[in-house]
Amino acid sequence: FPKQNNVKILTDKVKTEVQKADKKTELKRGSMKEKWGLNLSYSLQDNRLQIAVNKVSMFSPAAKAGICVGNVILVINDWQIEAMDKPEVALSLLLAAGFTVNLSWMTCQADVTNWPTLNNV
């Protein structure tokens, strides 16, 4: 019998090192018809998804929470956004949230001029 070698096949998936959030808060809205007040863009580079804020609507739950243009959202309801590979999944997490959503973000001024946009939420 020929000798068998136990060969392990490595996948190209690499665990993404997540960044630490500067701020964390719970956003609350009065009804399901009310939006969170965010216009978002995304970047996917080196297995890291970044969701940045393009615009914050006045008097929205996002504005009341202190989210500003250029902030990078890192966590939505305990889901690490940076470890995801599809921006639509992060968008779905926001859209599926009920009356409250927990967000963590970095307070930086990300340059999002060339980033593709996501829907308004």
Short mmCIF file of N, CA and C in Angstrom, two decimals, residues 32-86:
data_model
loop_
_atom_site.label_atom_id
_atom_site.label_comp_id
_atom_site.label_asym_id
_atom_site.label_seq_id
_atom_site.Cartn_x
_atom_site.Cartn_y
_atom_site.Cartn_z
N MET A 32 -41.54 52.13 13.48
CA MET A 32 -40.80 51.39 12.46
C MET A 32 -40.72 52.17 11.14
N LYS A 33 -41.61 53.14 10.95
CA LYS A 33 -41.58 53.95 9.74
C LYS A 33 -40.44 54.97 9.77
N GLU A 34 -40.02 55.34 10.97
CA GLU A 34 -38.94 56.31 11.12
C GLU A 34 -37.61 55.66 10.77
N LYS A 35 -36.81 56.35 9.96
CA LYS A 35 -35.49 55.83 9.59
C LYS A 35 -34.48 56.22 10.66
N TRP A 36 -33.31 55.57 10.62
CA TRP A 36 -32.25 55.87 11.58
C TRP A 36 -31.58 57.20 11.27
N GLY A 37 -31.70 57.69 10.03
CA GLY A 37 -31.15 58.99 9.66
C GLY A 37 -29.72 58.94 9.18
N LEU A 38 -29.32 57.83 8.57
CA LEU A 38 -27.95 57.67 8.09
C LEU A 38 -27.91 57.43 6.59
N ASN A 39 -26.95 58.06 5.93
CA ASN A 39 -26.61 57.77 4.54
C ASN A 39 -25.21 57.18 4.61
N LEU A 40 -25.03 55.95 4.12
CA LEU A 40 -23.79 55.20 4.33
C LEU A 40 -23.04 54.89 3.05
N SER A 41 -21.72 54.76 3.16
CA SER A 41 -20.84 54.29 2.09
C SER A 41 -20.01 53.15 2.64
N TYR A 42 -19.40 52.38 1.73
CA TYR A 42 -18.59 51.27 2.21
C TYR A 42 -17.31 51.13 1.41
N SER A 43 -16.35 50.46 2.02
CA SER A 43 -15.08 50.12 1.39
C SER A 43 -14.73 48.70 1.82
N LEU A 44 -14.27 47.89 0.86
CA LEU A 44 -13.88 46.51 1.16
C LEU A 44 -12.46 46.32 0.65
N GLN A 45 -11.49 46.36 1.58
CA GLN A 45 -10.08 46.22 1.23
C GLN A 45 -9.39 45.32 2.24
N ASP A 46 -8.54 44.43 1.76
CA ASP A 46 -7.74 43.55 2.61
C ASP A 46 -8.61 42.80 3.62
N ASN A 47 -9.70 42.20 3.14
CA ASN A 47 -10.62 41.43 3.98
C ASN A 47 -11.23 42.26 5.10
N ARG A 48 -11.34 43.55 4.94
CA ARG A 48 -11.91 44.43 5.96
C ARG A 48 -13.00 45.28 5.32
N LEU A 49 -14.23 45.13 5.84
CA LEU A 49 -15.34 45.95 5.40
C LEU A 49 -15.44 47.16 6.31
N GLN A 50 -15.50 48.32 5.71
CA GLN A 50 -15.71 49.55 6.48
C GLN A 50 -16.99 50.22 6.00
N ILE A 51 -17.82 50.58 6.95
CA ILE A 51 -19.07 51.30 6.67
C ILE A 51 -18.91 52.70 7.26
N ALA A 52 -18.95 53.70 6.41
CA ALA A 52 -18.76 55.08 6.87
C ALA A 52 -20.03 55.89 6.66
N VAL A 53 -20.16 56.94 7.45
CA VAL A 53 -21.34 57.80 7.42
C VAL A 53 -21.10 58.95 6.43
N ASN A 54 -21.97 59.06 5.43
CA ASN A 54 -21.92 60.16 4.45
C ASN A 54 -22.70 61.37 4.91
N LYS A 55 -23.86 61.09 5.52
CA LYS A 55 -24.77 62.16 5.91
C LYS A 55 -25.59 61.70 7.10
N VAL A 56 -25.91 62.64 7.98
CA VAL A 56 -26.77 62.37 9.12
C VAL A 56 -27.94 63.35 9.06
N SER A 57 -29.16 62.83 9.05
CA SER A 57 -30.35 63.68 9.00
C SER A 57 -30.56 64.39 10.34
N MET A 58 -30.95 65.65 10.25
CA MET A 58 -31.21 66.42 11.47
C MET A 58 -32.36 65.80 12.26
N PHE A 59 -32.25 65.84 13.57
CA PHE A 59 -33.27 65.37 14.51
C PHE A 59 -33.55 63.86 14.40
N SER A 60 -32.66 63.12 13.73
CA SER A 60 -32.84 61.68 13.58
C SER A 60 -32.26 60.96 14.80
N PRO A 61 -32.57 59.68 14.97
CA PRO A 61 -31.96 58.92 16.06
C PRO A 61 -30.43 58.93 15.99
N ALA A 62 -29.87 58.90 14.79
CA ALA A 62 -28.41 58.93 14.63
C ALA A 62 -27.84 60.27 15.09
N ALA A 63 -28.51 61.36 14.75
CA ALA A 63 -28.05 62.69 15.16
C ALA A 63 -28.14 62.84 16.68
N LYS A 64 -29.21 62.34 17.26
CA LYS A 64 -29.36 62.41 18.72
C LYS A 64 -28.30 61.59 19.44
N ALA A 65 -27.81 60.52 18.80
CA ALA A 65 -26.78 59.67 19.40
C ALA A 65 -25.38 60.26 19.25
N GLY A 66 -25.24 61.29 18.41
CA GLY A 66 -23.94 61.93 18.25
C GLY A 66 -23.11 61.39 17.10
N ILE A 67 -23.72 60.64 16.20
CA ILE A 67 -22.99 60.14 15.03
C ILE A 67 -22.79 61.29 14.05
N CYS A 68 -21.57 61.39 13.52
CA CYS A 68 -21.22 62.49 12.61
C CYS A 68 -20.75 61.95 11.26
N VAL A 69 -20.74 62.83 10.27
CA VAL A 69 -20.23 62.48 8.95
C VAL A 69 -18.75 62.10 9.09
N GLY A 70 -18.37 61.02 8.43
CA GLY A 70 -16.99 60.54 8.48
C GLY A 70 -16.75 59.46 9.52
N ASN A 71 -17.68 59.28 10.45
CA ASN A 71 -17.53 58.20 11.43
C ASN A 71 -17.60 56.85 10.72
N VAL A 72 -16.87 55.87 11.24
CA VAL A 72 -16.86 54.52 10.68
C VAL A 72 -17.55 53.58 11.67
N ILE A 73 -18.64 52.96 11.23
CA ILE A 73 -19.41 52.06 12.08
C ILE A 73 -18.69 50.71 12.13
N LEU A 74 -18.41 50.23 13.34
CA LEU A 74 -17.68 48.99 13.52
C LEU A 74 -18.56 47.82 13.96
N VAL A 75 -19.59 48.10 14.76
CA VAL A 75 -20.43 47.03 15.31
C VAL A 75 -21.90 47.45 15.21
N ILE A 76 -22.74 46.51 14.73
CA ILE A 76 -24.19 46.70 14.70
C ILE A 76 -24.80 45.53 15.47
N ASN A 77 -25.44 45.82 16.60
CA ASN A 77 -26.06 44.79 17.44
C ASN A 77 -25.13 43.61 17.69
N ASP A 78 -23.93 43.89 18.14
CA ASP A 78 -22.91 42.89 18.49
C ASP A 78 -22.34 42.13 17.29
N TRP A 79 -22.62 42.55 16.08
CA TRP A 79 -22.02 41.95 14.88
C TRP A 79 -20.85 42.82 14.45
N GLN A 80 -19.66 42.22 14.34
CA GLN A 80 -18.46 42.92 13.91
C GLN A 80 -18.54 43.16 12.40
N ILE A 81 -18.72 44.39 11.99
CA ILE A 81 -18.88 44.72 10.58
C ILE A 81 -17.59 44.49 9.80
N GLU A 82 -16.46 44.80 10.40
CA GLU A 82 -15.18 44.68 9.71
C GLU A 82 -14.87 43.25 9.28
N ALA A 83 -15.41 42.26 9.97
CA ALA A 83 -15.15 40.86 9.65
C ALA A 83 -16.06 40.33 8.54
N MET A 84 -17.00 41.14 8.09
CA MET A 84 -17.93 40.71 7.03
C MET A 84 -17.30 40.97 5.66
N ASP A 85 -17.82 40.26 4.67
CA ASP A 85 -17.30 40.48 3.31
C ASP A 85 -18.36 41.01 2.35
N LYS A 86 -19.57 41.23 2.84
CA LYS A 86 -20.63 41.77 2.00
C LYS A 86 -21.29 42.96 2.71
#
